[in-house]
mmCIF file with all atom_site columns, C-alpha atoms in Angstrom:
data_model
loop_
_atom_site.group_PDB
_atom_site.id
_atom_site.type_symbol
_atom_site.label_atom_id
_atom_site.label_alt_id
_atom_site.label_comp_id
_atom_site.label_asym_id
_atom_site.label_entity_id
_atom_site.label_seq_id
_atom_site.pdbx_PDB_ins_code
_atom_site.Cartn_x
_atom_site.Cartn_y
_atom_site.Cartn_z
_atom_site.occupancy
_atom_site.B_iso_or_equiv
_atom_site.pdbx_formal_charge
_atom_site.auth_seq_id
_atom_site.auth_comp_id
_atom_site.auth_asym_id
_atom_site.auth_atom_id
_atom_site.pdbx_PDB_model_num
ATOM 1   C CA . MET A 1 1   ? 9.778   -18.285 -34.447 1.00 0.00 ? 245 MET A CA 1
ATOM 2   C CA . GLU A 1 2   ? 7.906   -15.293 -33.025 1.00 0.00 ? 246 GLU A CA 1
ATOM 3   C CA . ARG A 1 3   ? 7.578   -14.977 -29.274 1.00 0.00 ? 247 ARG A CA 1
ATOM 4   C CA . ARG A 1 4   ? 4.120   -14.942 -27.811 1.00 0.00 ? 248 ARG A CA 1
ATOM 5   C CA . LYS A 1 5   ? 3.196   -11.769 -25.957 1.00 0.00 ? 249 LYS A CA 1
ATOM 6   C CA . ARG A 1 6   ? 2.238   -12.655 -22.415 1.00 0.00 ? 250 ARG A CA 1
ATOM 7   C CA . THR A 1 7   ? -0.889  -10.958 -21.165 1.00 0.00 ? 251 THR A CA 1
ATOM 8   C CA . SER A 1 8   ? -2.635  -11.016 -17.849 1.00 0.00 ? 252 SER A CA 1
ATOM 9   C CA . MET A 1 9   ? -6.194  -12.074 -17.220 1.00 0.00 ? 253 MET A CA 1
ATOM 10  C CA . TYR A 1 10  ? -6.700  -8.615  -15.693 1.00 0.00 ? 254 TYR A CA 1
ATOM 11  C CA . ASP A 1 11  ? -5.617  -6.693  -18.833 1.00 0.00 ? 255 ASP A CA 1
ATOM 12  C CA . PRO A 1 12  ? -9.169  -6.403  -20.277 1.00 0.00 ? 256 PRO A CA 1
ATOM 13  C CA . TYR A 1 13  ? -10.234 -4.708  -17.009 1.00 0.00 ? 257 TYR A CA 1
ATOM 14  C CA . ARG A 1 14  ? -7.240  -2.361  -16.731 1.00 0.00 ? 258 ARG A CA 1
ATOM 15  C CA . GLU A 1 15  ? -9.222  0.823   -17.482 1.00 0.00 ? 259 GLU A CA 1
ATOM 16  C CA . ASP A 1 16  ? -11.889 -0.133  -14.936 1.00 0.00 ? 260 ASP A CA 1
ATOM 17  C CA . ILE A 1 17  ? -9.217  -0.840  -12.312 1.00 0.00 ? 261 ILE A CA 1
ATOM 18  C CA . VAL A 1 18  ? -7.465  2.483   -12.920 1.00 0.00 ? 262 VAL A CA 1
ATOM 19  C CA . ALA A 1 19  ? -10.766 4.402   -12.794 1.00 0.00 ? 263 ALA A CA 1
ATOM 20  C CA . ALA A 1 20  ? -11.711 2.701   -9.524  1.00 0.00 ? 264 ALA A CA 1
ATOM 21  C CA . LEU A 1 21  ? -8.303  3.427   -7.964  1.00 0.00 ? 265 LEU A CA 1
ATOM 22  C CA . GLU A 1 22  ? -8.573  7.080   -8.977  1.00 0.00 ? 266 GLU A CA 1
ATOM 23  C CA . ALA A 1 23  ? -12.051 7.183   -7.425  1.00 0.00 ? 267 ALA A CA 1
ATOM 24  C CA . GLY A 1 24  ? -10.469 6.137   -4.113  1.00 0.00 ? 268 GLY A CA 1
ATOM 25  C CA . LYS A 1 25  ? -11.511 2.495   -3.942  1.00 0.00 ? 269 LYS A CA 1
ATOM 26  C CA . THR A 1 26  ? -9.280  -0.038  -2.249  1.00 0.00 ? 270 THR A CA 1
ATOM 27  C CA . ILE A 1 27  ? -7.955  -3.093  -4.022  1.00 0.00 ? 271 ILE A CA 1
ATOM 28  C CA . ARG A 1 28  ? -10.291 -5.272  -1.940  1.00 0.00 ? 272 ARG A CA 1
ATOM 29  C CA . GLN A 1 29  ? -13.338 -3.255  -3.137  1.00 0.00 ? 273 GLN A CA 1
ATOM 30  C CA . ILE A 1 30  ? -12.202 -3.502  -6.759  1.00 0.00 ? 274 ILE A CA 1
ATOM 31  C CA . TYR A 1 31  ? -11.773 -7.263  -6.401  1.00 0.00 ? 275 TYR A CA 1
ATOM 32  C CA . ASP A 1 32  ? -15.216 -7.722  -4.814  1.00 0.00 ? 276 ASP A CA 1
ATOM 33  C CA . GLU A 1 33  ? -17.144 -5.352  -7.119  1.00 0.00 ? 277 GLU A CA 1
ATOM 34  C CA . ILE A 1 34  ? -15.443 -5.663  -10.517 1.00 0.00 ? 278 ILE A CA 1
ATOM 35  C CA . ILE A 1 35  ? -12.986 -8.518  -10.939 1.00 0.00 ? 279 ILE A CA 1
ATOM 36  C CA . CYS A 1 36  ? -14.579 -11.425 -9.063  1.00 0.00 ? 280 CYS A CA 1
ATOM 37  C CA . PRO A 1 37  ? -18.026 -11.060 -10.741 1.00 0.00 ? 281 PRO A CA 1
ATOM 38  C CA . ALA A 1 38  ? -16.457 -10.535 -14.189 1.00 0.00 ? 282 ALA A CA 1
ATOM 39  C CA . LEU A 1 39  ? -14.313 -13.664 -13.920 1.00 0.00 ? 283 LEU A CA 1
ATOM 40  C CA . ASN A 1 40  ? -16.957 -15.718 -12.054 1.00 0.00 ? 284 ASN A CA 1
ATOM 41  C CA . GLY A 1 41  ? -14.646 -16.226 -9.094  1.00 0.00 ? 285 GLY A CA 1
ATOM 42  C CA . GLY A 1 42  ? -11.902 -17.685 -11.286 1.00 0.00 ? 286 GLY A CA 1
ATOM 43  C CA . CYS A 1 43  ? -9.228  -15.442 -9.797  1.00 0.00 ? 287 CYS A CA 1
ATOM 44  C CA . GLU A 1 44  ? -7.478  -14.720 -6.519  1.00 0.00 ? 288 GLU A CA 1
ATOM 45  C CA . TYR A 1 45  ? -7.236  -11.489 -4.570  1.00 0.00 ? 289 TYR A CA 1
ATOM 46  C CA . SER A 1 46  ? -3.443  -11.753 -4.295  1.00 0.00 ? 290 SER A CA 1
ATOM 47  C CA . GLY A 1 47  ? -3.201  -11.964 -8.097  1.00 0.00 ? 291 GLY A CA 1
ATOM 48  C CA . LEU A 1 48  ? -4.990  -8.637  -8.459  1.00 0.00 ? 292 LEU A CA 1
ATOM 49  C CA . VAL A 1 49  ? -2.725  -7.046  -5.838  1.00 0.00 ? 293 VAL A CA 1
ATOM 50  C CA . TYR A 1 50  ? 0.318   -8.310  -7.755  1.00 0.00 ? 294 TYR A CA 1
ATOM 51  C CA . TYR A 1 51  ? -1.080  -6.994  -11.055 1.00 0.00 ? 295 TYR A CA 1
ATOM 52  C CA . VAL A 1 52  ? -1.795  -3.525  -9.620  1.00 0.00 ? 296 VAL A CA 1
ATOM 53  C CA . ASN A 1 53  ? 1.620   -3.217  -7.997  1.00 0.00 ? 297 ASN A CA 1
ATOM 54  C CA . LYS A 1 54  ? 3.628   -4.728  -10.887 1.00 0.00 ? 298 LYS A CA 1
ATOM 55  C CA . ASN A 1 55  ? 2.058   -2.447  -13.472 1.00 0.00 ? 299 ASN A CA 1
ATOM 56  C CA . GLY A 1 56  ? 2.464   0.679   -11.353 1.00 0.00 ? 300 GLY A CA 1
ATOM 57  C CA . LEU A 1 57  ? -1.247  1.412   -11.311 1.00 0.00 ? 301 LEU A CA 1
ATOM 58  C CA . ARG A 1 58  ? -0.996  2.700   -7.784  1.00 0.00 ? 302 ARG A CA 1
ATOM 59  C CA . TYR A 1 59  ? 1.896   4.032   -5.760  1.00 0.00 ? 303 TYR A CA 1
ATOM 60  C CA . VAL A 1 60  ? 2.958   1.208   -3.495  1.00 0.00 ? 304 VAL A CA 1
ATOM 61  C CA . THR A 1 61  ? 3.025   2.248   0.158   1.00 0.00 ? 305 THR A CA 1
ATOM 62  C CA . GLU A 1 62  ? 4.039   0.075   3.032   1.00 0.00 ? 306 GLU A CA 1
ATOM 63  C CA . ASN A 1 63  ? 0.472   -1.168  3.330   1.00 0.00 ? 307 ASN A CA 1
ATOM 64  C CA . ASP A 1 64  ? -0.105  -1.624  -0.450  1.00 0.00 ? 308 ASP A CA 1
ATOM 65  C CA . GLY A 1 65  ? -3.249  0.466   -0.340  1.00 0.00 ? 309 GLY A CA 1
ATOM 66  C CA . TYR A 1 66  ? -5.245  -1.879  1.871   1.00 0.00 ? 310 TYR A CA 1
ATOM 67  C CA . GLU A 1 67  ? -6.220  0.749   4.432   1.00 0.00 ? 311 GLU A CA 1
ATOM 68  C CA . PRO A 1 68  ? -6.096  4.542   4.676   1.00 0.00 ? 312 PRO A CA 1
ATOM 69  C CA . VAL A 1 69  ? -2.876  5.906   6.145   1.00 0.00 ? 313 VAL A CA 1
ATOM 70  C CA . HIS A 1 70  ? -1.629  9.251   7.309   1.00 0.00 ? 314 HIS A CA 1
ATOM 71  C CA . ILE A 1 71  ? 1.725   10.865  6.611   1.00 0.00 ? 315 ILE A CA 1
ATOM 72  C CA . CYS A 1 72  ? 4.142   10.877  9.561   1.00 0.00 ? 316 CYS A CA 1
ATOM 73  C CA . ALA A 1 73  ? 5.675   14.178  8.442   1.00 0.00 ? 317 ALA A CA 1
ATOM 74  C CA . GLU A 1 74  ? 2.277   15.814  9.046   1.00 0.00 ? 318 GLU A CA 1
ATOM 75  C CA . CYS A 1 75  ? 1.598   14.068  12.385  1.00 0.00 ? 319 CYS A CA 1
ATOM 76  C CA . GLU A 1 76  ? 1.700   15.959  15.673  1.00 0.00 ? 320 GLU A CA 1
ATOM 77  C CA . HIS A 1 77  ? 3.125   12.907  17.493  1.00 0.00 ? 321 HIS A CA 1
ATOM 78  C CA . CYS A 1 78  ? 6.049   12.392  15.111  1.00 0.00 ? 322 CYS A CA 1
ATOM 79  C CA . GLY A 1 79  ? 9.258   14.357  14.990  1.00 0.00 ? 323 GLY A CA 1
ATOM 80  C CA . LYS A 1 80  ? 12.957  14.213  14.252  1.00 0.00 ? 324 LYS A CA 1
ATOM 81  C CA . ILE A 1 81  ? 15.761  13.720  16.715  1.00 0.00 ? 325 ILE A CA 1
ATOM 82  C CA . GLN A 1 82  ? 19.138  15.156  15.713  1.00 0.00 ? 326 GLN A CA 1
ATOM 83  C CA . ARG A 1 83  ? 21.900  12.721  16.578  1.00 0.00 ? 327 ARG A CA 1
ATOM 84  C CA . GLU A 1 84  ? 25.485  13.856  17.058  1.00 0.00 ? 328 GLU A CA 1
ATOM 85  C CA . ARG A 1 85  ? 27.295  11.935  14.306  1.00 0.00 ? 329 ARG A CA 1
ATOM 86  C CA . PHE A 1 86  ? 24.406  10.530  12.255  1.00 0.00 ? 330 PHE A CA 1
ATOM 87  C CA . ASP A 1 87  ? 21.498  11.735  10.139  1.00 0.00 ? 331 ASP A CA 1
ATOM 88  C CA . PRO A 1 88  ? 18.366  12.831  11.996  1.00 0.00 ? 332 PRO A CA 1
ATOM 89  C CA . MET A 1 89  ? 16.161  9.994   13.208  1.00 0.00 ? 333 MET A CA 1
ATOM 90  C CA . SER A 1 90  ? 12.347  10.042  12.836  1.00 0.00 ? 334 SER A CA 1
ATOM 91  C CA . PHE A 1 91  ? 10.575  9.125   16.041  1.00 0.00 ? 335 PHE A CA 1
ATOM 92  C CA . CYS A 1 92  ? 6.948   8.572   17.117  1.00 0.00 ? 336 CYS A CA 1
ATOM 93  C CA . LYS A 1 93  ? 6.385   9.972   20.620  1.00 0.00 ? 337 LYS A CA 1
ATOM 94  C CA . LYS A 1 94  ? 3.026   8.238   21.077  1.00 0.00 ? 338 LYS A CA 1
ATOM 95  C CA . ALA A 1 95  ? 4.359   4.741   20.321  1.00 0.00 ? 339 ALA A CA 1
ATOM 96  C CA . GLU A 1 96  ? 7.888   5.515   21.580  1.00 0.00 ? 340 GLU A CA 1
ATOM 97  C CA . ARG A 1 97  ? 9.434   3.890   18.503  1.00 0.00 ? 341 ARG A CA 1
ATOM 98  C CA . GLU A 1 98  ? 11.813  4.826   15.718  1.00 0.00 ? 342 GLU A CA 1
ATOM 99  C CA . ILE A 1 99  ? 10.352  5.269   12.222  1.00 0.00 ? 343 ILE A CA 1
ATOM 100 C CA . LEU A 1 100 ? 12.680  3.729   9.659   1.00 0.00 ? 344 LEU A CA 1
ATOM 101 C CA . PRO A 1 101 ? 13.808  5.973   6.773   1.00 0.00 ? 345 PRO A CA 1
ATOM 102 C CA . VAL A 1 102 ? 12.345  3.593   4.154   1.00 0.00 ? 346 VAL A CA 1
ATOM 103 C CA . VAL A 1 103 ? 8.776   4.270   5.367   1.00 0.00 ? 347 VAL A CA 1
ATOM 104 C CA . LYS A 1 104 ? 7.184   6.906   3.143   1.00 0.00 ? 348 LYS A CA 1
ATOM 105 C CA . THR A 1 105 ? 3.739   7.201   4.788   1.00 0.00 ? 349 THR A CA 1
ATOM 106 C CA . SER A 1 106 ? 3.374   5.587   8.203   1.00 0.00 ? 350 SER A CA 1
ATOM 107 C CA . PRO A 1 107 ? 4.506   2.250   9.645   1.00 0.00 ? 351 PRO A CA 1
ATOM 108 C CA . ARG A 1 108 ? 2.113   -0.625  10.218  1.00 0.00 ? 352 ARG A CA 1
ATOM 109 C CA . TRP A 1 109 ? 2.396   -0.300  13.994  1.00 0.00 ? 353 TRP A CA 1
ATOM 110 C CA . CYS A 1 110 ? 1.354   3.382   13.944  1.00 0.00 ? 354 CYS A CA 1
ATOM 111 C CA . PRO A 1 111 ? -1.333  4.073   16.599  1.00 0.00 ? 355 PRO A CA 1
ATOM 112 C CA . LEU A 1 112 ? -3.226  6.354   14.187  1.00 0.00 ? 356 LEU A CA 1
ATOM 113 C CA . ARG A 1 113 ? -3.899  3.580   11.654  1.00 0.00 ? 357 ARG A CA 1
ATOM 114 C CA . SER A 1 114 ? -7.608  2.738   11.367  1.00 0.00 ? 358 SER A CA 1
ATOM 115 C CA . ARG A 1 115 ? -7.181  -0.930  12.311  1.00 0.00 ? 359 ARG A CA 1
ATOM 116 C CA . ILE A 1 116 ? -5.148  -0.127  15.415  1.00 0.00 ? 360 ILE A CA 1
ATOM 117 C CA . GLN A 1 117 ? -7.347  2.748   16.632  1.00 0.00 ? 361 GLN A CA 1
ATOM 118 C CA . GLY A 1 118 ? -10.084 0.392   17.812  1.00 0.00 ? 362 GLY A CA 1
ATOM 119 C CA . VAL A 1 119 ? -7.570  -1.728  19.713  1.00 0.00 ? 363 VAL A CA 1
ATOM 120 C CA . ARG A 1 120 ? -5.938  1.040   21.746  1.00 0.00 ? 364 ARG A CA 1
#
């Protein structure tokens, strides 16, 4: 018996999704403009996020591409502290917090994030 190849409901729109991501659109914009009208609302936003991340269509950052982020290595408020017996520790002077080594762009609590800027 031959196994059935499993396909996603988003597969027919893969080229459109990739083109939109390369054009700089967020996953929310792609869902609202392309996917939801094409499927007549018969889909969920979280399903599209899962599809994009599972298929490697976009590099997954800590925020999954939901909002623009900056790179801590290029930030004037961030730096490294050399510890005596350990590896250097990344530190944000503005927030007075440690930046974990697993964070590749900037952490969610970063004061320079667009969502947080209006709050502070």
